[in-house]
């Protein structure tokens, strides 16, 4: 029902409006009719809009019927005013409470059944978290290598000295182990200092050809500062087959760098040393922040080191029971945390471990 219809009906049915020249004693029957018209009009409203139209009609402070009766009080002879005023107040109270009663009733029922309730509206969602930047980087690296034929292999974080050092050709008490000072758990067990033991564990289980990536957490007795953490992520790569050479290493890692950092990314390999590779090389990419010109992030060199790599040492293959005359291969190890710092331009590695949602929500997906 529209407002217009309602207004016409009320006026014609009840003649609630006060005639222009009413007699003083006509005030009372008119106001009684106003009350009953208003009360039934409010009770009949079955939506907030209809109720509001009725409110304006009866209680509106510019044109409402009640206002007419208020103004009419002034036209009454002084001796009739007191009683008429009392009737007016009574009408105002009754109409107001009839309106409020209906308003509350509509508010209560509209919550359950009201026509305005749109059950198809999507609920508001709170942020339920996202992937950590280091996880995002690992996922992306794994996706790139997966296309090149690599699968994921995992190993234990609590490792034996033999897998962590001996099998990887670290001579006993060799100074290279100083860089890997770690947490010893007793009885020859320690927290692994790198993901390289997964190379040997995998080769013992699966015969070549093999191409794996091994992401995981590693531990070192390092201070927690802007560029070190005592526990951090590493990602190992290993490819073993017949006839694999350094060319495969360079080509595969350069392809990876171009996929990850952009197709025009320049790379370079520098000679290095690891007990488990020979020859060994560090791989650098052109600094992502200054484009190779030199800045504080790359210490003025224009290059950023992203991983260690090399041809797998024959004694590692032999430790895993693989014939090193027949098979060769290459390996690499990188820190996804460092790569996340390069990617997101982070000045301090601790940002990755603080679990501060103000930071994480800026990069998490
Ligand atoms: N395990 C080395 C480290 O933690 C990283 C590494 C270097 C892994 C060269 C490799 C590699 O597989 O070929 O410092």
mmCIF file of C-alpha atoms and ligand atoms in Angstrom:
data_model
loop_
_atom_site.group_PDB
_atom_site.id
_atom_site.type_symbol
_atom_site.label_atom_id
_atom_site.label_comp_id
_atom_site.label_asym_id
_atom_site.label_seq_id
_atom_site.Cartn_x
_atom_site.Cartn_y
_atom_site.Cartn_z
ATOM 1 C CA UNK A 1 0.000 0.000 0.000
ATOM 2 C CA UNK A 2 1.425 3.415 -0.943
ATOM 3 C CA UNK A 3 1.453 6.458 1.297
ATOM 4 C CA UNK A 4 -1.017 8.239 -0.950
ATOM 5 C CA UNK A 5 -3.599 5.478 -0.598
ATOM 6 C CA UNK A 6 -3.145 5.315 3.114
ATOM 7 C CA UNK A 7 -3.493 9.058 3.490
ATOM 8 C CA UNK A 8 -6.681 9.169 1.425
ATOM 9 C CA UNK A 9 -8.241 6.314 3.317
ATOM 10 C CA UNK A 10 -7.539 7.785 6.701
ATOM 11 C CA UNK A 11 -8.893 11.187 5.769
ATOM 12 C CA UNK A 12 -12.066 9.882 4.182
ATOM 13 C CA UNK A 13 -12.742 7.065 6.658
ATOM 14 C CA UNK A 14 -12.208 8.949 9.840
ATOM 15 C CA UNK A 15 -12.384 12.653 8.984
ATOM 16 C CA UNK A 16 -9.594 12.998 11.489
ATOM 17 C CA UNK A 17 -8.656 16.477 10.391
ATOM 18 C CA UNK A 18 -10.184 19.293 12.315
ATOM 19 C CA UNK A 19 -12.645 21.395 10.288
ATOM 20 C CA UNK A 20 -11.619 25.051 9.765
ATOM 21 C CA UNK A 21 -14.286 26.563 11.986
ATOM 22 C CA UNK A 22 -14.923 23.946 14.583
ATOM 23 C CA UNK A 23 -16.945 24.579 17.715
ATOM 24 C CA UNK A 24 -14.966 24.387 20.954
ATOM 25 C CA UNK A 25 -16.798 21.279 22.132
ATOM 26 C CA UNK A 26 -16.158 19.553 18.794
ATOM 27 C CA UNK A 27 -12.448 19.390 19.709
ATOM 28 C CA UNK A 28 -13.006 16.306 21.862
ATOM 29 C CA UNK A 29 -14.760 13.943 19.414
ATOM 30 C CA UNK A 30 -12.315 14.961 16.712
ATOM 31 C CA UNK A 31 -9.288 14.201 18.826
ATOM 32 C CA UNK A 32 -10.817 10.862 19.881
ATOM 33 C CA UNK A 33 -11.129 9.925 16.211
ATOM 34 C CA UNK A 34 -7.592 11.051 15.573
ATOM 35 C CA UNK A 35 -6.381 8.682 18.278
ATOM 36 C CA UNK A 36 -8.236 5.655 16.948
ATOM 37 C CA UNK A 37 -7.219 6.398 13.330
ATOM 38 C CA UNK A 38 -3.576 6.808 14.348
ATOM 39 C CA UNK A 39 -3.458 3.742 16.559
ATOM 40 C CA UNK A 40 -4.932 1.499 13.851
ATOM 41 C CA UNK A 41 -2.729 3.059 11.209
ATOM 42 C CA UNK A 42 0.441 2.308 13.178
ATOM 43 C CA UNK A 43 -0.776 -1.201 13.976
ATOM 44 C CA UNK A 44 -1.475 -1.880 10.280
ATOM 45 C CA UNK A 45 1.978 -0.808 9.096
ATOM 46 C CA UNK A 46 3.900 -3.928 8.104
ATOM 47 C CA UNK A 47 7.182 -2.421 7.036
ATOM 48 C CA UNK A 48 9.499 0.267 8.357
ATOM 49 C CA UNK A 49 8.609 2.439 5.350
ATOM 50 C CA UNK A 50 4.876 2.190 5.962
ATOM 51 C CA UNK A 51 5.363 2.937 9.627
ATOM 52 C CA UNK A 52 7.457 5.989 8.822
ATOM 53 C CA UNK A 53 4.759 7.278 6.434
ATOM 54 C CA UNK A 54 2.157 6.885 9.187
ATOM 55 C CA UNK A 55 4.442 8.600 11.668
ATOM 56 C CA UNK A 56 4.814 11.637 9.404
ATOM 57 C CA UNK A 57 1.083 11.656 8.796
ATOM 58 C CA UNK A 58 0.130 11.697 12.464
ATOM 59 C CA UNK A 59 3.148 12.844 14.437
ATOM 60 C CA UNK A 60 5.119 14.772 11.812
ATOM 61 C CA UNK A 61 6.417 18.043 13.195
ATOM 62 C CA UNK A 62 5.736 20.040 10.011
ATOM 63 C CA UNK A 63 2.339 18.840 8.758
ATOM 64 C CA UNK A 64 1.162 16.025 11.059
ATOM 65 C CA UNK A 65 -2.463 15.848 12.205
ATOM 66 C CA UNK A 66 -1.410 16.167 15.787
ATOM 67 C CA UNK A 67 0.204 19.497 14.987
ATOM 68 C CA UNK A 68 -3.128 20.774 13.687
ATOM 69 C CA UNK A 69 -4.704 19.952 17.010
ATOM 70 C CA UNK A 70 -1.904 21.689 18.828
ATOM 71 C CA UNK A 71 -2.340 24.852 16.798
ATOM 72 C CA UNK A 72 -6.117 24.652 17.271
ATOM 73 C CA UNK A 73 -5.643 24.923 21.017
ATOM 74 C CA UNK A 74 -4.775 28.581 20.553
ATOM 75 C CA UNK A 75 -8.092 29.252 18.827
ATOM 76 C CA UNK A 76 -10.140 27.926 21.745
ATOM 77 C CA UNK A 77 -11.628 30.286 24.308
ATOM 78 C CA UNK A 78 -9.364 30.477 27.368
ATOM 79 C CA UNK A 79 -11.782 28.597 29.666
ATOM 80 C CA UNK A 80 -11.874 25.562 27.283
ATOM 81 C CA UNK A 81 -8.124 25.368 26.838
ATOM 82 C CA UNK A 82 -7.130 23.521 29.992
ATOM 83 C CA UNK A 83 -9.313 20.503 29.289
ATOM 84 C CA UNK A 84 -8.548 20.506 25.595
ATOM 85 C CA UNK A 85 -4.824 20.673 26.411
ATOM 86 C CA UNK A 86 -5.198 17.607 28.606
ATOM 87 C CA UNK A 87 -6.941 15.743 25.762
ATOM 88 C CA UNK A 88 -4.218 16.823 23.394
ATOM 89 C CA UNK A 89 -1.469 15.502 25.689
ATOM 90 C CA UNK A 90 -3.322 12.247 26.091
ATOM 91 C CA UNK A 91 -3.566 11.920 22.273
ATOM 92 C CA UNK A 92 0.108 12.639 21.870
ATOM 93 C CA UNK A 93 1.101 10.010 24.442
ATOM 94 C CA UNK A 94 -1.191 7.345 22.977
ATOM 95 C CA UNK A 95 -0.083 7.947 19.402
ATOM 96 C CA UNK A 96 3.589 8.038 20.328
ATOM 97 C CA UNK A 97 3.431 4.799 22.252
ATOM 98 C CA UNK A 98 1.391 3.075 19.500
ATOM 99 C CA UNK A 99 4.106 4.138 17.055
ATOM 100 C CA UNK A 100 6.953 2.936 19.297
ATOM 101 C CA UNK A 101 5.306 -0.365 20.016
ATOM 102 C CA UNK A 102 4.940 -1.109 16.314
ATOM 103 C CA UNK A 103 8.455 0.082 15.583
ATOM 104 C CA UNK A 104 9.917 -2.308 18.145
ATOM 105 C CA UNK A 105 7.782 -5.172 16.903
ATOM 106 C CA UNK A 106 8.915 -4.620 13.306
ATOM 107 C CA UNK A 107 12.570 -4.376 14.323
ATOM 108 C CA UNK A 108 12.323 -7.675 16.196
ATOM 109 C CA UNK A 109 10.625 -9.605 13.436
ATOM 110 C CA UNK A 110 12.582 -8.146 10.506
ATOM 111 C CA UNK A 111 15.702 -9.743 11.913
ATOM 112 C CA UNK A 112 14.192 -13.165 11.356
ATOM 113 C CA UNK A 113 11.755 -12.801 8.479
ATOM 114 C CA UNK A 114 11.725 -9.194 7.296
ATOM 115 C CA UNK A 115 11.710 -8.744 3.547
ATOM 116 C CA UNK A 116 14.869 -6.567 3.776
ATOM 117 C CA UNK A 117 17.020 -9.464 4.949
ATOM 118 C CA UNK A 118 19.210 -10.476 2.024
ATOM 119 C CA UNK A 119 20.429 -13.978 2.716
ATOM 120 C CA UNK A 120 22.521 -14.024 -0.459
ATOM 121 C CA UNK A 121 24.762 -11.182 0.748
ATOM 122 C CA UNK A 122 28.318 -12.478 1.305
ATOM 123 C CA UNK A 123 29.347 -12.398 4.948
ATOM 124 C CA UNK A 124 32.055 -10.024 6.052
ATOM 125 C CA UNK A 125 35.246 -11.961 6.621
ATOM 126 C CA UNK A 126 38.100 -11.283 8.965
ATOM 127 C CA UNK A 127 41.648 -11.730 7.662
ATOM 128 C CA UNK A 128 42.347 -15.351 8.462
ATOM 129 C CA UNK A 129 46.050 -15.197 7.708
ATOM 130 C CA UNK A 130 48.111 -15.914 4.642
ATOM 131 C CA UNK A 131 51.302 -17.601 3.555
ATOM 132 C CA UNK A 132 54.512 -16.349 5.097
ATOM 133 C CA UNK A 133 56.854 -14.558 2.645
ATOM 134 C CA UNK A 134 59.463 -17.342 3.025
ATOM 135 C CA UNK A 135 56.824 -19.974 2.212
ATOM 136 C CA UNK A 136 55.720 -17.933 -0.795
ATOM 137 C CA UNK A 137 59.301 -17.860 -2.070
ATOM 138 C CA UNK A 138 59.785 -21.609 -1.506
ATOM 139 C CA UNK A 139 56.506 -22.379 -3.311
ATOM 140 C CA UNK A 140 57.545 -20.249 -6.263
ATOM 141 C CA UNK A 141 61.020 -21.804 -6.527
ATOM 142 C CA UNK A 142 59.549 -25.299 -6.281
ATOM 143 C CA UNK A 143 57.024 -24.463 -9.023
ATOM 144 C CA UNK A 144 59.794 -23.312 -11.371
ATOM 145 C CA UNK A 145 61.990 -26.371 -10.765
ATOM 146 C CA UNK A 146 59.006 -28.685 -10.994
ATOM 147 C CA UNK A 147 58.619 -27.643 -14.620
ATOM 148 C CA UNK A 148 62.258 -28.630 -15.111
ATOM 149 C CA UNK A 149 61.589 -32.138 -13.797
ATOM 150 C CA UNK A 150 62.442 -31.769 -10.085
ATOM 151 C CA UNK A 151 60.378 -33.274 -7.243
ATOM 152 C CA UNK A 152 60.392 -32.387 -3.536
ATOM 153 C CA UNK A 153 62.210 -34.562 -0.972
ATOM 154 C CA UNK A 154 62.334 -33.962 2.792
ATOM 155 C CA UNK A 155 64.720 -35.010 5.554
ATOM 156 C CA UNK A 156 64.821 -34.842 9.372
ATOM 157 C CA UNK A 157 65.798 -31.706 11.281
ATOM 158 C CA UNK A 158 67.475 -33.801 13.949
ATOM 159 C CA UNK A 159 70.367 -35.377 12.044
ATOM 160 C CA UNK A 160 73.344 -37.600 12.708
ATOM 161 C CA UNK A 161 76.883 -36.217 12.532
ATOM 162 C CA UNK A 162 77.568 -38.614 9.700
ATOM 163 C CA UNK A 163 74.769 -37.368 7.426
ATOM 164 C CA UNK A 164 75.360 -33.726 8.323
ATOM 165 C CA UNK A 165 79.169 -33.802 7.955
ATOM 166 C CA UNK A 166 80.862 -37.170 7.336
ATOM 167 C CA UNK A 167 78.866 -38.304 4.323
ATOM 168 C CA UNK A 168 79.326 -34.855 2.801
ATOM 169 C CA UNK A 169 83.089 -35.154 2.801
ATOM 170 C CA UNK A 170 83.830 -32.870 5.724
ATOM 171 C CA UNK A 171 87.124 -34.265 7.050
ATOM 172 C CA UNK A 172 87.000 -34.716 10.844
ATOM 173 C CA UNK A 173 87.792 -31.405 12.573
ATOM 174 C CA UNK A 174 88.101 -29.581 9.244
ATOM 175 C CA UNK A 175 87.803 -25.779 9.682
ATOM 176 C CA UNK A 176 84.880 -25.750 7.209
ATOM 177 C CA UNK A 177 82.833 -27.078 10.113
ATOM 178 C CA UNK A 178 83.464 -23.878 12.056
ATOM 179 C CA UNK A 179 80.935 -22.188 9.799
ATOM 180 C CA UNK A 180 78.472 -24.879 10.791
ATOM 181 C CA UNK A 181 78.737 -24.696 14.575
ATOM 182 C CA UNK A 182 75.469 -26.093 15.778
ATOM 183 C CA UNK A 183 73.333 -27.426 18.609
ATOM 184 C CA UNK A 184 74.356 -30.944 19.629
ATOM 185 C CA UNK A 185 71.610 -33.175 20.961
ATOM 186 C CA UNK A 186 73.948 -35.879 22.357
ATOM 187 C CA UNK A 187 74.724 -39.436 21.176
ATOM 188 C CA UNK A 188 75.943 -38.243 17.761
ATOM 189 C CA UNK A 189 72.717 -36.343 17.023
ATOM 190 C CA UNK A 190 72.557 -32.660 16.206
ATOM 191 C CA UNK A 191 70.248 -30.109 14.667
ATOM 192 C CA UNK A 192 71.160 -30.139 10.976
ATOM 193 C CA UNK A 193 73.144 -27.099 9.850
ATOM 194 C CA UNK A 194 72.101 -27.386 6.213
ATOM 195 C CA UNK A 195 69.724 -29.324 3.956
ATOM 196 C CA UNK A 196 72.636 -31.060 2.162
ATOM 197 C CA UNK A 197 72.212 -34.325 4.180
ATOM 198 C CA UNK A 198 68.960 -34.830 2.246
ATOM 199 C CA UNK A 199 71.170 -35.390 -0.833
ATOM 200 C CA UNK A 200 72.710 -38.513 0.675
ATOM 201 C CA UNK A 201 69.485 -39.759 2.278
ATOM 202 C CA UNK A 202 67.655 -39.510 -1.041
ATOM 203 C CA UNK A 203 70.440 -41.133 -3.072
ATOM 204 C CA UNK A 204 70.466 -44.049 -0.627
ATOM 205 C CA UNK A 205 66.759 -44.619 -1.227
ATOM 206 C CA UNK A 206 66.287 -43.922 -4.931
ATOM 207 C CA UNK A 207 68.622 -44.855 -7.775
ATOM 208 C CA UNK A 208 69.633 -42.172 -10.346
ATOM 209 C CA UNK A 209 68.516 -40.448 -12.507
ATOM 210 C CA UNK A 210 67.376 -38.131 -9.737
ATOM 211 C CA UNK A 211 66.291 -34.505 -9.593
ATOM 212 C CA UNK A 212 65.101 -33.209 -6.228
ATOM 213 C CA UNK A 213 64.529 -30.035 -4.261
ATOM 214 C CA UNK A 214 64.750 -30.267 -0.485
ATOM 215 C CA UNK A 215 63.330 -27.261 1.412
ATOM 216 C CA UNK A 216 63.504 -27.198 5.220
ATOM 217 C CA UNK A 217 64.642 -25.524 8.419
ATOM 218 C CA UNK A 218 68.299 -25.570 9.442
ATOM 219 C CA UNK A 219 70.066 -24.441 12.628
ATOM 220 C CA UNK A 220 73.310 -22.705 13.476
ATOM 221 C CA UNK A 221 74.841 -21.232 16.591
ATOM 222 C CA UNK A 222 74.577 -17.770 15.039
ATOM 223 C CA UNK A 223 73.593 -14.513 16.748
ATOM 224 C CA UNK A 224 70.141 -13.188 15.920
ATOM 225 C CA UNK A 225 70.991 -9.976 14.078
ATOM 226 C CA UNK A 226 69.985 -8.092 10.925
ATOM 227 C CA UNK A 227 71.463 -10.759 8.627
ATOM 228 C CA UNK A 228 71.612 -13.941 10.782
ATOM 229 C CA UNK A 229 69.085 -16.165 12.518
ATOM 230 C CA UNK A 230 69.789 -19.289 14.593
ATOM 231 C CA UNK A 231 67.043 -21.164 12.707
ATOM 232 C CA UNK A 232 66.297 -20.381 9.087
ATOM 233 C CA UNK A 233 65.005 -21.892 5.859
ATOM 234 C CA UNK A 234 67.243 -23.521 3.275
ATOM 235 C CA UNK A 235 66.493 -25.076 -0.057
ATOM 236 C CA UNK A 236 68.706 -27.753 -1.540
ATOM 237 C CA UNK A 237 68.764 -28.886 -5.156
ATOM 238 C CA UNK A 238 70.318 -32.041 -6.582
ATOM 239 C CA UNK A 239 70.520 -33.523 -10.089
ATOM 240 C CA UNK A 240 72.343 -36.850 -10.663
ATOM 241 C CA UNK A 241 72.438 -38.762 -13.936
ATOM 242 C CA UNK A 242 74.886 -40.158 -16.463
ATOM 243 C CA UNK A 243 76.844 -37.524 -18.371
ATOM 244 C CA UNK A 244 75.833 -34.446 -16.327
ATOM 245 C CA UNK A 245 78.341 -31.588 -16.525
ATOM 246 C CA UNK A 246 78.889 -28.060 -15.242
ATOM 247 C CA UNK A 247 77.065 -26.826 -18.368
ATOM 248 C CA UNK A 248 73.840 -28.359 -17.014
ATOM 249 C CA UNK A 249 74.379 -26.637 -13.670
ATOM 250 C CA UNK A 250 74.932 -23.216 -15.257
ATOM 251 C CA UNK A 251 72.084 -23.548 -17.756
ATOM 252 C CA UNK A 252 69.556 -24.776 -15.198
ATOM 253 C CA UNK A 253 70.409 -22.211 -12.524
ATOM 254 C CA UNK A 254 70.465 -19.349 -15.034
ATOM 255 C CA UNK A 255 67.063 -20.433 -16.343
ATOM 256 C CA UNK A 256 65.798 -20.450 -12.768
ATOM 257 C CA UNK A 257 67.190 -16.956 -12.041
ATOM 258 C CA UNK A 258 65.579 -15.534 -15.174
ATOM 259 C CA UNK A 259 62.224 -17.119 -14.354
ATOM 260 C CA UNK A 260 62.329 -15.934 -10.766
ATOM 261 C CA UNK A 261 63.851 -12.461 -11.052
ATOM 262 C CA UNK A 262 62.946 -11.509 -14.656
ATOM 263 C CA UNK A 263 64.016 -12.585 -18.136
ATOM 264 C CA UNK A 264 66.769 -9.984 -18.534
ATOM 265 C CA UNK A 265 68.446 -10.834 -15.202
ATOM 266 C CA UNK A 266 72.237 -11.050 -15.434
ATOM 267 C CA UNK A 267 73.986 -13.790 -13.478
ATOM 268 C CA UNK A 268 77.589 -14.696 -12.742
ATOM 269 C CA UNK A 269 79.399 -17.644 -11.140
ATOM 270 C CA UNK A 270 82.386 -17.178 -8.836
ATOM 271 C CA UNK A 271 84.756 -19.981 -7.763
ATOM 272 C CA UNK A 272 84.178 -21.086 -4.185
ATOM 273 C CA UNK A 273 84.766 -23.964 -1.796
ATOM 274 C CA UNK A 274 82.453 -26.559 -0.263
ATOM 275 C CA UNK A 275 83.701 -29.976 0.887
ATOM 276 C CA UNK A 276 80.846 -31.755 -0.907
ATOM 277 C CA UNK A 277 81.303 -30.160 -4.357
ATOM 278 C CA UNK A 278 84.219 -29.931 -6.759
ATOM 279 C CA UNK A 279 84.431 -27.533 -8.489
ATOM 280 C CA UNK A 280 82.254 -25.201 -6.390
ATOM 281 C CA UNK A 281 80.742 -21.866 -7.338
ATOM 282 C CA UNK A 282 78.722 -19.057 -5.801
ATOM 283 C CA UNK A 283 76.003 -17.729 -8.033
ATOM 284 C CA UNK A 284 75.250 -13.995 -8.050
ATOM 285 C CA UNK A 285 72.425 -12.066 -9.685
ATOM 286 C CA UNK A 286 72.627 -8.439 -10.648
ATOM 287 C CA UNK A 287 71.470 -6.365 -7.663
ATOM 288 C CA UNK A 288 67.690 -6.063 -7.796
ATOM 289 C CA UNK A 289 67.688 -2.731 -5.987
ATOM 290 C CA UNK A 290 70.252 -0.690 -7.954
ATOM 291 C CA UNK A 291 70.284 -2.614 -11.251
ATOM 292 C CA UNK A 292 74.009 -3.301 -10.984
ATOM 293 C CA UNK A 293 75.197 0.242 -10.336
ATOM 294 C CA UNK A 294 76.154 -0.438 -6.716
ATOM 295 C CA UNK A 295 74.199 0.453 -3.566
ATOM 296 C CA UNK A 296 74.250 -0.252 0.169
ATOM 297 C CA UNK A 297 72.247 -3.475 -0.260
ATOM 298 C CA UNK A 298 74.897 -5.005 -2.551
ATOM 299 C CA UNK A 299 77.739 -3.285 -0.688
ATOM 300 C CA UNK A 300 78.588 -1.320 -3.809
ATOM 301 C CA UNK A 301 79.375 -4.399 -5.939
ATOM 302 C CA UNK A 302 76.237 -4.397 -8.112
ATOM 303 C CA UNK A 303 75.807 -8.145 -7.408
ATOM 304 C CA UNK A 304 73.949 -10.203 -4.845
ATOM 305 C CA UNK A 305 74.900 -13.712 -3.896
ATOM 306 C CA UNK A 306 71.885 -16.026 -4.029
ATOM 307 C CA UNK A 307 73.301 -19.542 -3.673
ATOM 308 C CA UNK A 308 76.219 -21.922 -3.391
ATOM 309 C CA UNK A 309 76.549 -24.674 -5.967
ATOM 310 C CA UNK A 310 78.943 -27.139 -7.567
ATOM 311 C CA UNK A 311 79.511 -30.569 -9.087
ATOM 312 C CA UNK A 312 78.760 -33.245 -6.496
ATOM 313 C CA UNK A 313 82.040 -34.591 -5.063
ATOM 314 C CA UNK A 314 82.670 -38.257 -6.013
ATOM 315 C CA UNK A 315 83.105 -39.190 -2.351
ATOM 316 C CA UNK A 316 79.535 -37.961 -1.609
ATOM 317 C CA UNK A 317 78.220 -40.264 -4.350
ATOM 318 C CA UNK A 318 80.298 -43.131 -2.972
ATOM 319 C CA UNK A 319 79.062 -42.441 0.605
ATOM 320 C CA UNK A 320 75.535 -42.864 -0.736
ATOM 321 C CA UNK A 321 76.496 -46.078 -2.536
ATOM 322 C CA UNK A 322 76.398 -44.590 -6.046
ATOM 323 C CA UNK A 323 79.011 -45.500 -8.654
ATOM 324 C CA UNK A 324 80.876 -42.221 -9.167
ATOM 325 C CA UNK A 325 82.538 -43.505 -12.348
ATOM 326 C CA UNK A 326 79.146 -43.904 -13.978
ATOM 327 C CA UNK A 327 77.158 -41.034 -12.482
ATOM 328 C CA UNK A 328 77.867 -37.342 -12.077
ATOM 329 C CA UNK A 329 75.695 -34.468 -10.956
ATOM 330 C CA UNK A 330 75.409 -31.004 -9.504
ATOM 331 C CA UNK A 331 73.838 -29.461 -6.419
ATOM 332 C CA UNK A 332 72.976 -26.109 -4.968
ATOM 333 C CA UNK A 333 71.829 -24.644 -1.672
ATOM 334 C CA UNK A 334 70.111 -21.327 -1.137
ATOM 335 C CA UNK A 335 68.381 -19.389 1.630
ATOM 336 C CA UNK A 336 64.755 -18.562 0.781
ATOM 337 C CA UNK A 337 64.792 -15.992 3.607
ATOM 338 C CA UNK A 338 67.584 -14.079 1.866
ATOM 339 C CA UNK A 339 65.730 -14.357 -1.416
ATOM 340 C CA UNK A 340 62.571 -13.027 0.275
ATOM 341 C CA UNK A 341 64.639 -10.083 1.566
ATOM 342 C CA UNK A 342 65.799 -9.346 -1.990
ATOM 343 C CA UNK A 343 62.333 -9.760 -3.434
ATOM 344 C CA UNK A 344 60.513 -7.612 -0.882
ATOM 345 C CA UNK A 345 63.367 -5.173 -0.217
ATOM 346 C CA UNK A 346 63.624 -6.057 3.498
ATOM 347 C CA UNK A 347 66.426 -4.414 5.477
ATOM 348 C CA UNK A 348 66.440 -6.881 8.406
ATOM 349 C CA UNK A 349 66.014 -10.676 8.440
ATOM 350 C CA UNK A 350 64.340 -10.496 11.855
ATOM 351 C CA UNK A 351 61.236 -9.056 10.190
ATOM 352 C CA UNK A 352 60.685 -12.559 8.845
ATOM 353 C CA UNK A 353 60.670 -14.118 12.320
ATOM 354 C CA UNK A 354 58.914 -11.484 14.457
ATOM 355 C CA UNK A 355 55.430 -12.656 13.426
ATOM 356 C CA UNK A 356 54.330 -9.014 13.331
ATOM 357 C CA UNK A 357 51.038 -8.982 11.445
ATOM 358 C CA UNK A 358 51.512 -5.323 10.468
ATOM 359 C CA UNK A 359 54.498 -6.425 8.385
ATOM 360 C CA UNK A 360 53.331 -9.888 7.304
ATOM 361 C CA UNK A 361 49.947 -8.689 6.039
ATOM 362 C CA UNK A 362 51.769 -6.418 3.577
ATOM 363 C CA UNK A 363 53.381 -9.349 1.767
ATOM 364 C CA UNK A 364 51.281 -12.391 2.689
ATOM 365 C CA UNK A 365 48.983 -13.735 0.003
HETATM 366 N N1 LIG B 1 75.117 -26.557 2.364
HETATM 367 C C1 LIG B 1 75.697 -25.283 2.028
HETATM 368 C C2 LIG B 1 75.569 -24.329 3.189
HETATM 369 O O1 LIG B 1 74.726 -24.526 4.000
HETATM 370 C C3 LIG B 1 75.030 -24.693 0.836
HETATM 371 C C4 LIG B 1 75.383 -25.449 -0.403
HETATM 372 C C5 LIG B 1 76.436 -25.046 -1.163
HETATM 373 C C6 LIG B 1 74.625 -26.532 -0.788
HETATM 374 C C7 LIG B 1 76.771 -25.707 -2.329
HETATM 375 C C8 LIG B 1 74.980 -27.225 -1.965
HETATM 376 C C9 LIG B 1 76.052 -26.783 -2.729
HETATM 377 O O2 LIG B 1 74.309 -28.295 -2.392
HETATM 378 O O3 LIG B 1 76.346 -27.465 -3.870
HETATM 379 O O4 LIG B 1 76.315 -23.390 3.267
#
